[in-house]
Amino acid sequence: MEKQELLYEGKAKKVYATRDPERLIVSYKDDATAFNGLKKGTIRGKGAINNQMSNLLMARLEKEGVPTHLVEELNDRETLVKRVSIVPLEVIVRNIAAGSFSKRYGVEEGVVFEQPTFELSYKNDGLGDPLLNDDHAVALGLASREELALIRKYALAVNRVLGEIWRACGIILVDFKVEFGRLGDGTIVLADEISPDTCRLWDAETQEKLDKDRFRRDLGNVEGAYQEMARRLMGK
Ligand code: UDP
């Protein structure tokens, strides 16, 4: 399958059409942004790592009953995916307090929850991705009740599966963000990516941060953290 015209260029990925209207090619970039685009940079090797890691994790999720957009990895940086229309929600599951949760509720980073939390933000950069609940999402016409119930079920399944995978690598899954899309027939599938850009991942022994927080917070050795995550998961 060959790339045709560029349909969309986002912060970390480019999306190309193919000759098949039901298939797109995603190309992962080394570019990184944070704080709604205010902070910009490059993380060398990130595109290839995120592409391969996301594909490995999505393939595992498929086996565990979570449908995804994945079709096949084409090369280091590029993957063939099913065309979806993205549900404009950032779906966040948390196991440990961190980031915006800690800030919003005045809870120290690292407090472990008894149960995971599920939350939704409206994916809208102009509004700063505001938090919303199911009623708000329905009122805004972003998703139906049935879709929201399915999204919640899938997101919690993703948390269980990813939590186990990372635990086996000596990594704690603190929280993550996923996005869902609708296929042509309306089927909800997991889309976008799962990577150190979209998850908080801490070393189980040292609590060292091995994710995009190293970039956001200028902690240094950002490339090293991505490489370490690739090594732990894929042995390279
Ligand atoms: N996240 C993301 N994209 C976003 C916002 C958050 O991938 O636009 C991820 C982030 O990496 C973390 C989780 O979602 O793993 C929860 O992020 P949080 O709400 O704490 O926001 P942040 O502190 O990153 O702004």
PDB file of C-alpha atoms and ligand atoms in Angstrom:
ATOM      1  CA  MET A   1       0.000   0.000   0.000  1.00  0.00           C
ATOM      2  CA  GLU A   2       1.483   3.361  -1.060  1.00  0.00           C
ATOM      3  CA  LYS A   3       1.050   6.800   0.461  1.00  0.00           C
ATOM      4  CA  GLN A   4      -1.133   9.181  -1.516  1.00  0.00           C
ATOM      5  CA  GLU A   5      -1.930  12.763  -0.495  1.00  0.00           C
ATOM      6  CA  LEU A   6      -1.231  14.133   2.983  1.00  0.00           C
ATOM      7  CA  LEU A   7      -4.621  14.445   4.681  1.00  0.00           C
ATOM      8  CA  TYR A   8      -3.599  15.805   8.037  1.00  0.00           C
ATOM      9  CA  GLU A   9      -0.498  16.805   9.941  1.00  0.00           C
ATOM     10  CA  GLY A  10      -0.729  16.807  13.716  1.00  0.00           C
ATOM     11  CA  LYS A  11       1.788  17.427  16.472  1.00  0.00           C
ATOM     12  CA  ALA A  12       3.378  13.980  16.411  1.00  0.00           C
ATOM     13  CA  LYS A  13       1.997  12.247  13.308  1.00  0.00           C
ATOM     14  CA  LYS A  14       1.137  12.715   9.661  1.00  0.00           C
ATOM     15  CA  VAL A  15      -1.792  10.914   8.075  1.00  0.00           C
ATOM     16  CA  TYR A  16      -1.849   9.978   4.392  1.00  0.00           C
ATOM     17  CA  ALA A  17      -4.590   8.660   2.119  1.00  0.00           C
ATOM     18  CA  THR A  18      -4.079   5.367   0.266  1.00  0.00           C
ATOM     19  CA  ARG A  19      -5.788   4.004  -2.850  1.00  0.00           C
ATOM     20  CA  ASP A  20      -8.173   2.173  -0.525  1.00  0.00           C
ATOM     21  CA  PRO A  21     -10.716   4.664   0.898  1.00  0.00           C
ATOM     22  CA  GLU A  22     -11.006   2.517   4.040  1.00  0.00           C
ATOM     23  CA  ARG A  23      -7.269   2.585   4.807  1.00  0.00           C
ATOM     24  CA  LEU A  24      -4.870   5.344   5.882  1.00  0.00           C
ATOM     25  CA  ILE A  25      -1.136   5.452   6.520  1.00  0.00           C
ATOM     26  CA  VAL A  26       0.067   7.018   9.766  1.00  0.00           C
ATOM     27  CA  SER A  27       3.649   8.312   9.832  1.00  0.00           C
ATOM     28  CA  TYR A  28       5.157   9.014  13.254  1.00  0.00           C
ATOM     29  CA  LYS A  29       7.422  12.073  13.683  1.00  0.00           C
ATOM     30  CA  ASP A  30      10.160  12.833  16.197  1.00  0.00           C
ATOM     31  CA  ASP A  31       8.451  16.167  17.001  1.00  0.00           C
ATOM     32  CA  ALA A  32       7.077  16.692  20.481  1.00  0.00           C
ATOM     33  CA  THR A  33       4.847  19.389  21.907  1.00  0.00           C
ATOM     34  CA  ALA A  34       3.471  20.025  25.374  1.00  0.00           C
ATOM     35  CA  PHE A  35       1.212  22.506  27.148  1.00  0.00           C
ATOM     36  CA  ASN A  36      -1.185  22.817  24.222  1.00  0.00           C
ATOM     37  CA  GLY A  37       1.639  23.461  21.735  1.00  0.00           C
ATOM     38  CA  LEU A  38       3.428  26.129  23.827  1.00  0.00           C
ATOM     39  CA  LYS A  39       6.529  23.946  24.266  1.00  0.00           C
ATOM     40  CA  LYS A  40       8.044  22.423  21.127  1.00  0.00           C
ATOM     41  CA  GLY A  41      10.995  20.112  20.581  1.00  0.00           C
ATOM     42  CA  THR A  42      12.396  17.028  18.935  1.00  0.00           C
ATOM     43  CA  ILE A  43      12.981  13.680  20.603  1.00  0.00           C
ATOM     44  CA  ARG A  44      15.373  11.771  18.353  1.00  0.00           C
ATOM     45  CA  GLY A  45      14.144   8.248  17.561  1.00  0.00           C
ATOM     46  CA  LYS A  46      10.726   8.816  19.161  1.00  0.00           C
ATOM     47  CA  GLY A  47       8.698   8.329  15.968  1.00  0.00           C
ATOM     48  CA  ALA A  48      10.044   4.853  15.320  1.00  0.00           C
ATOM     49  CA  ILE A  49       9.750   3.812  18.986  1.00  0.00           C
ATOM     50  CA  ASN A  50       6.173   5.067  19.340  1.00  0.00           C
ATOM     51  CA  ASN A  51       5.113   3.442  16.071  1.00  0.00           C
ATOM     52  CA  GLN A  52       6.475   0.011  16.984  1.00  0.00           C
ATOM     53  CA  MET A  53       5.417   0.168  20.632  1.00  0.00           C
ATOM     54  CA  SER A  54       1.889   1.294  19.811  1.00  0.00           C
ATOM     55  CA  ASN A  55       1.510  -1.497  17.254  1.00  0.00           C
ATOM     56  CA  LEU A  56       2.769  -4.178  19.628  1.00  0.00           C
ATOM     57  CA  LEU A  57       0.393  -2.988  22.371  1.00  0.00           C
ATOM     58  CA  MET A  58      -2.594  -2.699  20.021  1.00  0.00           C
ATOM     59  CA  ALA A  59      -1.976  -6.193  18.648  1.00  0.00           C
ATOM     60  CA  ARG A  60      -2.075  -7.520  22.236  1.00  0.00           C
ATOM     61  CA  LEU A  61      -5.233  -5.546  22.963  1.00  0.00           C
ATOM     62  CA  GLU A  62      -6.948  -6.991  19.877  1.00  0.00           C
ATOM     63  CA  LYS A  63      -6.209 -10.493  21.208  1.00  0.00           C
ATOM     64  CA  GLU A  64      -7.739  -9.473  24.525  1.00  0.00           C
ATOM     65  CA  GLY A  65     -10.976  -8.336  22.874  1.00  0.00           C
ATOM     66  CA  VAL A  66     -10.422  -4.609  22.366  1.00  0.00           C
ATOM     67  CA  PRO A  67     -10.930  -3.734  18.674  1.00  0.00           C
ATOM     68  CA  THR A  68      -8.339  -1.319  17.257  1.00  0.00           C
ATOM     69  CA  HIS A  69      -7.575   0.545  14.031  1.00  0.00           C
ATOM     70  CA  LEU A  70      -4.346  -1.447  13.468  1.00  0.00           C
ATOM     71  CA  VAL A  71      -3.940  -3.216  10.111  1.00  0.00           C
ATOM     72  CA  GLU A  72      -0.183  -3.695   9.679  1.00  0.00           C
ATOM     73  CA  GLU A  73       3.161  -2.078  10.362  1.00  0.00           C
ATOM     74  CA  LEU A  74       4.728  -0.975   7.054  1.00  0.00           C
ATOM     75  CA  ASN A  75       8.166   0.119   8.270  1.00  0.00           C
ATOM     76  CA  ASP A  76       9.928   1.712  11.285  1.00  0.00           C
ATOM     77  CA  ARG A  77       7.760   4.805  11.292  1.00  0.00           C
ATOM     78  CA  GLU A  78       4.686   3.970   9.248  1.00  0.00           C
ATOM     79  CA  THR A  79       1.586   1.887   9.836  1.00  0.00           C
ATOM     80  CA  LEU A  80      -1.468   1.031   7.780  1.00  0.00           C
ATOM     81  CA  VAL A  81      -4.638   1.671   9.788  1.00  0.00           C
ATOM     82  CA  LYS A  82      -8.389   1.522   9.265  1.00  0.00           C
ATOM     83  CA  ARG A  83      -9.922   4.897   8.440  1.00  0.00           C
ATOM     84  CA  VAL A  84     -11.973   6.163  11.362  1.00  0.00           C
ATOM     85  CA  SER A  85     -13.592   9.410  12.328  1.00  0.00           C
ATOM     86  CA  ILE A  86     -12.154  10.269  15.707  1.00  0.00           C
ATOM     87  CA  VAL A  87     -14.577  10.674  18.620  1.00  0.00           C
ATOM     88  CA  PRO A  88     -13.447  14.083  19.943  1.00  0.00           C
ATOM     89  CA  LEU A  89     -12.833  12.855  23.486  1.00  0.00           C
ATOM     90  CA  GLU A  90      -9.587  12.326  25.384  1.00  0.00           C
ATOM     91  CA  VAL A  91     -10.246   9.215  27.431  1.00  0.00           C
ATOM     92  CA  ILE A  92      -8.019   9.090  30.500  1.00  0.00           C
ATOM     93  CA  VAL A  93      -7.588   6.258  33.002  1.00  0.00           C
ATOM     94  CA  ARG A  94      -5.526   6.788  36.146  1.00  0.00           C
ATOM     95  CA  ASN A  95      -4.118   4.365  38.711  1.00  0.00           C
ATOM     96  CA  ILE A  96      -1.943   6.843  40.605  1.00  0.00           C
ATOM     97  CA  ALA A  97      -2.348  10.609  41.098  1.00  0.00           C
ATOM     98  CA  ALA A  98      -0.161  12.702  38.772  1.00  0.00           C
ATOM     99  CA  GLY A  99      -0.226  15.617  36.359  1.00  0.00           C
ATOM    100  CA  SER A 100      -3.481  17.514  35.961  1.00  0.00           C
ATOM    101  CA  PHE A 101      -5.260  15.317  38.550  1.00  0.00           C
ATOM    102  CA  SER A 102      -2.731  16.256  41.233  1.00  0.00           C
ATOM    103  CA  LYS A 103      -2.920  19.903  40.266  1.00  0.00           C
ATOM    104  CA  ARG A 104      -6.725  20.080  40.025  1.00  0.00           C
ATOM    105  CA  TYR A 105      -7.494  18.309  43.288  1.00  0.00           C
ATOM    106  CA  GLY A 106      -4.402  19.253  45.317  1.00  0.00           C
ATOM    107  CA  VAL A 107      -3.226  15.645  45.704  1.00  0.00           C
ATOM    108  CA  GLU A 108       0.442  14.783  45.889  1.00  0.00           C
ATOM    109  CA  GLU A 109       1.834  12.933  42.861  1.00  0.00           C
ATOM    110  CA  GLY A 110       2.229   9.225  43.634  1.00  0.00           C
ATOM    111  CA  VAL A 111      -0.914   8.627  45.725  1.00  0.00           C
ATOM    112  CA  VAL A 112      -2.165   5.176  44.680  1.00  0.00           C
ATOM    113  CA  PHE A 113      -5.910   4.767  44.030  1.00  0.00           C
ATOM    114  CA  GLU A 114      -7.872   1.780  45.283  1.00  0.00           C
ATOM    115  CA  GLN A 115      -9.712   1.642  41.939  1.00  0.00           C
ATOM    116  CA  PRO A 116      -8.741   3.158  38.595  1.00  0.00           C
ATOM    117  CA  THR A 117     -10.492   6.411  37.654  1.00  0.00           C
ATOM    118  CA  PHE A 118     -12.051   7.057  34.245  1.00  0.00           C
ATOM    119  CA  GLU A 119     -12.369  10.584  32.912  1.00  0.00           C
ATOM    120  CA  LEU A 120     -13.200  12.397  29.703  1.00  0.00           C
ATOM    121  CA  SER A 121     -11.944  15.656  28.238  1.00  0.00           C
ATOM    122  CA  TYR A 122     -13.366  17.428  25.216  1.00  0.00           C
ATOM    123  CA  LYS A 123     -10.637  17.157  22.550  1.00  0.00           C
ATOM    124  CA  ASN A 124     -10.592  20.821  21.591  1.00  0.00           C
ATOM    125  CA  ASP A 125      -7.294  22.722  21.663  1.00  0.00           C
ATOM    126  CA  GLY A 126      -9.045  26.097  21.371  1.00  0.00           C
ATOM    127  CA  LEU A 127     -10.858  25.431  24.648  1.00  0.00           C
ATOM    128  CA  GLY A 128      -7.833  23.777  26.322  1.00  0.00           C
ATOM    129  CA  ASP A 129      -9.365  20.248  26.363  1.00  0.00           C
ATOM    130  CA  PRO A 130     -11.881  20.888  29.199  1.00  0.00           C
ATOM    131  CA  LEU A 131     -12.946  18.046  31.495  1.00  0.00           C
ATOM    132  CA  LEU A 132     -16.483  16.795  30.879  1.00  0.00           C
ATOM    133  CA  ASN A 133     -18.877  14.102  32.047  1.00  0.00           C
ATOM    134  CA  ASP A 134     -21.134  11.722  30.086  1.00  0.00           C
ATOM    135  CA  ASP A 135     -24.115  14.108  30.154  1.00  0.00           C
ATOM    136  CA  HIS A 136     -21.961  16.910  28.729  1.00  0.00           C
ATOM    137  CA  ALA A 137     -20.603  14.636  25.996  1.00  0.00           C
ATOM    138  CA  VAL A 138     -24.159  13.587  25.024  1.00  0.00           C
ATOM    139  CA  ALA A 139     -25.454  17.193  25.191  1.00  0.00           C
ATOM    140  CA  LEU A 140     -22.626  18.308  22.888  1.00  0.00           C
ATOM    141  CA  GLY A 141     -23.435  15.461  20.487  1.00  0.00           C
ATOM    142  CA  LEU A 142     -19.911  14.007  20.800  1.00  0.00           C
ATOM    143  CA  ALA A 143     -21.050  10.431  21.500  1.00  0.00           C
ATOM    144  CA  SER A 144     -24.172   8.462  22.412  1.00  0.00           C
ATOM    145  CA  ARG A 145     -24.814   6.851  25.807  1.00  0.00           C
ATOM    146  CA  GLU A 146     -24.213   3.429  24.269  1.00  0.00           C
ATOM    147  CA  GLU A 147     -20.903   4.538  22.760  1.00  0.00           C
ATOM    148  CA  LEU A 148     -19.798   6.075  26.069  1.00  0.00           C
ATOM    149  CA  ALA A 149     -20.556   2.838  27.915  1.00  0.00           C
ATOM    150  CA  LEU A 150     -18.487   0.889  25.376  1.00  0.00           C
ATOM    151  CA  ILE A 151     -15.647   3.426  25.532  1.00  0.00           C
ATOM    152  CA  ARG A 152     -15.553   3.103  29.309  1.00  0.00           C
ATOM    153  CA  LYS A 153     -15.539  -0.709  29.117  1.00  0.00           C
ATOM    154  CA  TYR A 154     -12.728  -0.716  26.522  1.00  0.00           C
ATOM    155  CA  ALA A 155     -10.665   1.907  28.375  1.00  0.00           C
ATOM    156  CA  LEU A 156     -10.749  -0.112  31.612  1.00  0.00           C
ATOM    157  CA  ALA A 157      -9.827  -3.263  29.654  1.00  0.00           C
ATOM    158  CA  VAL A 158      -6.899  -1.353  28.117  1.00  0.00           C
ATOM    159  CA  ASN A 159      -5.818  -0.417  31.648  1.00  0.00           C
ATOM    160  CA  ARG A 160      -5.870  -4.048  32.801  1.00  0.00           C
ATOM    161  CA  VAL A 161      -3.989  -5.374  29.762  1.00  0.00           C
ATOM    162  CA  LEU A 162      -1.392  -2.577  29.628  1.00  0.00           C
ATOM    163  CA  GLY A 163      -0.928  -2.718  33.402  1.00  0.00           C
ATOM    164  CA  GLU A 164      -0.014  -6.409  33.172  1.00  0.00           C
ATOM    165  CA  ILE A 165       2.288  -5.955  30.175  1.00  0.00           C
ATOM    166  CA  TRP A 166       4.186  -3.115  31.816  1.00  0.00           C
ATOM    167  CA  ARG A 167       4.337  -4.831  35.210  1.00  0.00           C
ATOM    168  CA  ALA A 168       6.162  -7.735  33.536  1.00  0.00           C
ATOM    169  CA  CYS A 169       8.714  -5.153  32.274  1.00  0.00           C
ATOM    170  CA  GLY A 170       9.256  -3.633  35.732  1.00  0.00           C
ATOM    171  CA  ILE A 171       7.178  -0.568  34.877  1.00  0.00           C
ATOM    172  CA  ILE A 172       4.226   0.984  36.716  1.00  0.00           C
ATOM    173  CA  LEU A 173       1.402   2.290  34.517  1.00  0.00           C
ATOM    174  CA  VAL A 174       0.450   5.516  36.315  1.00  0.00           C
ATOM    175  CA  ASP A 175      -2.114   6.838  33.816  1.00  0.00           C
ATOM    176  CA  PHE A 176      -2.766   7.098  30.094  1.00  0.00           C
ATOM    177  CA  LYS A 177      -4.873   8.783  27.438  1.00  0.00           C
ATOM    178  CA  VAL A 178      -6.516   6.939  24.556  1.00  0.00           C
ATOM    179  CA  GLU A 179      -8.747   7.999  21.692  1.00  0.00           C
ATOM    180  CA  PHE A 180     -11.471   6.056  19.939  1.00  0.00           C
ATOM    181  CA  GLY A 181     -12.819   6.287  16.409  1.00  0.00           C
ATOM    182  CA  ARG A 182     -15.810   5.127  14.398  1.00  0.00           C
ATOM    183  CA  LEU A 183     -15.411   2.900  11.365  1.00  0.00           C
ATOM    184  CA  GLY A 184     -17.655   3.524   8.357  1.00  0.00           C
ATOM    185  CA  ASP A 185     -20.366   1.323   9.882  1.00  0.00           C
ATOM    186  CA  GLY A 186     -20.173   3.094  13.264  1.00  0.00           C
ATOM    187  CA  THR A 187     -18.162   0.405  15.078  1.00  0.00           C
ATOM    188  CA  ILE A 188     -16.100   1.923  17.909  1.00  0.00           C
ATOM    189  CA  VAL A 189     -12.404   1.001  17.776  1.00  0.00           C
ATOM    190  CA  LEU A 190      -9.302   2.110  19.669  1.00  0.00           C
ATOM    191  CA  ALA A 191      -7.345   4.547  17.466  1.00  0.00           C
ATOM    192  CA  ASP A 192      -4.489   7.092  17.737  1.00  0.00           C
ATOM    193  CA  GLU A 193      -1.473   5.698  19.646  1.00  0.00           C
ATOM    194  CA  ILE A 194      -0.290   4.170  22.921  1.00  0.00           C
ATOM    195  CA  SER A 195       3.264   5.221  23.743  1.00  0.00           C
ATOM    196  CA  PRO A 196       5.400   7.108  26.271  1.00  0.00           C
ATOM    197  CA  ASP A 197       3.833  10.254  24.725  1.00  0.00           C
ATOM    198  CA  THR A 198       0.411   9.193  25.968  1.00  0.00           C
ATOM    199  CA  CYS A 199       1.152   7.155  29.115  1.00  0.00           C
ATOM    200  CA  ARG A 200       2.881   7.919  32.397  1.00  0.00           C
ATOM    201  CA  LEU A 201       5.354   5.101  33.008  1.00  0.00           C
ATOM    202  CA  TRP A 202       7.505   4.857  36.142  1.00  0.00           C
ATOM    203  CA  ASP A 203      10.289   2.409  36.900  1.00  0.00           C
ATOM    204  CA  ALA A 204       8.880   0.039  39.561  1.00  0.00           C
ATOM    205  CA  GLU A 205      12.147   0.014  41.559  1.00  0.00           C
ATOM    206  CA  THR A 206      13.319   3.609  41.395  1.00  0.00           C
ATOM    207  CA  GLN A 207      10.080   5.474  40.439  1.00  0.00           C
ATOM    208  CA  GLU A 208      12.117   7.132  37.694  1.00  0.00           C
ATOM    209  CA  LYS A 209       9.872   8.711  35.045  1.00  0.00           C
ATOM    210  CA  LEU A 210      10.297   7.018  31.653  1.00  0.00           C
ATOM    211  CA  ASP A 211       7.778   8.997  29.603  1.00  0.00           C
ATOM    212  CA  LYS A 212       6.995  12.386  28.082  1.00  0.00           C
ATOM    213  CA  ASP A 213       7.070  14.089  31.509  1.00  0.00           C
ATOM    214  CA  ARG A 214      10.876  14.126  31.045  1.00  0.00           C
ATOM    215  CA  PHE A 215      10.267  16.479  28.089  1.00  0.00           C
ATOM    216  CA  ARG A 216       7.385  18.456  29.656  1.00  0.00           C
ATOM    217  CA  ARG A 217       9.318  19.089  32.881  1.00  0.00           C
ATOM    218  CA  ASP A 218      12.859  19.385  31.439  1.00  0.00           C
ATOM    219  CA  LEU A 219      14.111  16.389  33.435  1.00  0.00           C
ATOM    220  CA  GLY A 220      16.859  15.537  30.917  1.00  0.00           C
ATOM    221  CA  ASN A 221      17.718  12.286  29.126  1.00  0.00           C
ATOM    222  CA  VAL A 222      14.406  12.310  27.237  1.00  0.00           C
ATOM    223  CA  GLU A 223      15.740  10.167  24.363  1.00  0.00           C
ATOM    224  CA  GLY A 224      17.225   7.718  26.865  1.00  0.00           C
ATOM    225  CA  ALA A 225      13.834   7.227  28.533  1.00  0.00           C
ATOM    226  CA  TYR A 226      12.116   6.357  25.234  1.00  0.00           C
ATOM    227  CA  GLN A 227      14.953   3.984  24.338  1.00  0.00           C
ATOM    228  CA  GLU A 228      14.739   2.340  27.743  1.00  0.00           C
ATOM    229  CA  MET A 229      10.997   1.769  27.312  1.00  0.00           C
ATOM    230  CA  ALA A 230      11.621   0.254  23.859  1.00  0.00           C
ATOM    231  CA  ARG A 231      14.297  -2.007  25.334  1.00  0.00           C
ATOM    232  CA  ARG A 232      12.051  -3.177  28.173  1.00  0.00           C
ATOM    233  CA  LEU A 233       9.084  -3.940  25.920  1.00  0.00           C
ATOM    234  CA  MET A 234      10.701  -5.054  22.692  1.00  0.00           C
ATOM    235  CA  GLY A 235      14.253  -5.887  23.710  1.00  0.00           C
ATOM    236  CA  LYS A 236      15.728  -3.239  21.384  1.00  0.00           C
TER     237      LYS A 236
HETATM  238  N1  UDP B   1      -2.201  12.954  27.915  1.00  0.00           N
HETATM  239  C1  UDP B   1      -2.004  12.895  26.555  1.00  0.00           C
HETATM  240  N2  UDP B   1      -2.367  13.977  25.788  1.00  0.00           N
HETATM  241  C2  UDP B   1      -2.932  15.086  26.314  1.00  0.00           C
HETATM  242  C3  UDP B   1      -3.136  15.143  27.705  1.00  0.00           C
HETATM  243  C4  UDP B   1      -2.761  14.053  28.479  1.00  0.00           C
HETATM  244  O1  UDP B   1      -1.533  11.911  26.026  1.00  0.00           O
HETATM  245  O2  UDP B   1      -3.242  16.032  25.556  1.00  0.00           O
HETATM  246  C5  UDP B   1      -1.816  11.810  28.759  1.00  0.00           C
HETATM  247  C6  UDP B   1      -0.620  12.115  29.639  1.00  0.00           C
HETATM  248  O3  UDP B   1       0.580  11.722  29.028  1.00  0.00           O
HETATM  249  C7  UDP B   1      -0.899  11.276  30.865  1.00  0.00           C
HETATM  250  C8  UDP B   1      -2.439  11.180  30.923  1.00  0.00           C
HETATM  251  O4  UDP B   1      -2.888  11.517  29.618  1.00  0.00           O
HETATM  252  O5  UDP B   1      -0.377   9.977  30.694  1.00  0.00           O
HETATM  253  C9  UDP B   1      -3.058  12.086  31.929  1.00  0.00           C
HETATM  254  O6  UDP B   1      -2.625  13.414  31.683  1.00  0.00           O
HETATM  255  P1  UDP B   1      -3.082  14.621  32.613  1.00  0.00           P
HETATM  256  O7  UDP B   1      -4.558  14.792  32.514  1.00  0.00           O
HETATM  257  O8  UDP B   1      -2.501  14.438  33.967  1.00  0.00           O
HETATM  258  O9  UDP B   1      -2.525  15.889  31.866  1.00  0.00           O
HETATM  259  P2  UDP B   1      -1.081  16.562  31.841  1.00  0.00           P
HETATM  260  O10 UDP B   1      -0.600  16.678  33.238  1.00  0.00           O
HETATM  261  O11 UDP B   1      -0.264  15.651  30.964  1.00  0.00           O
HETATM  262  O12 UDP B   1      -1.383  17.875  31.174  1.00  0.00           O
END
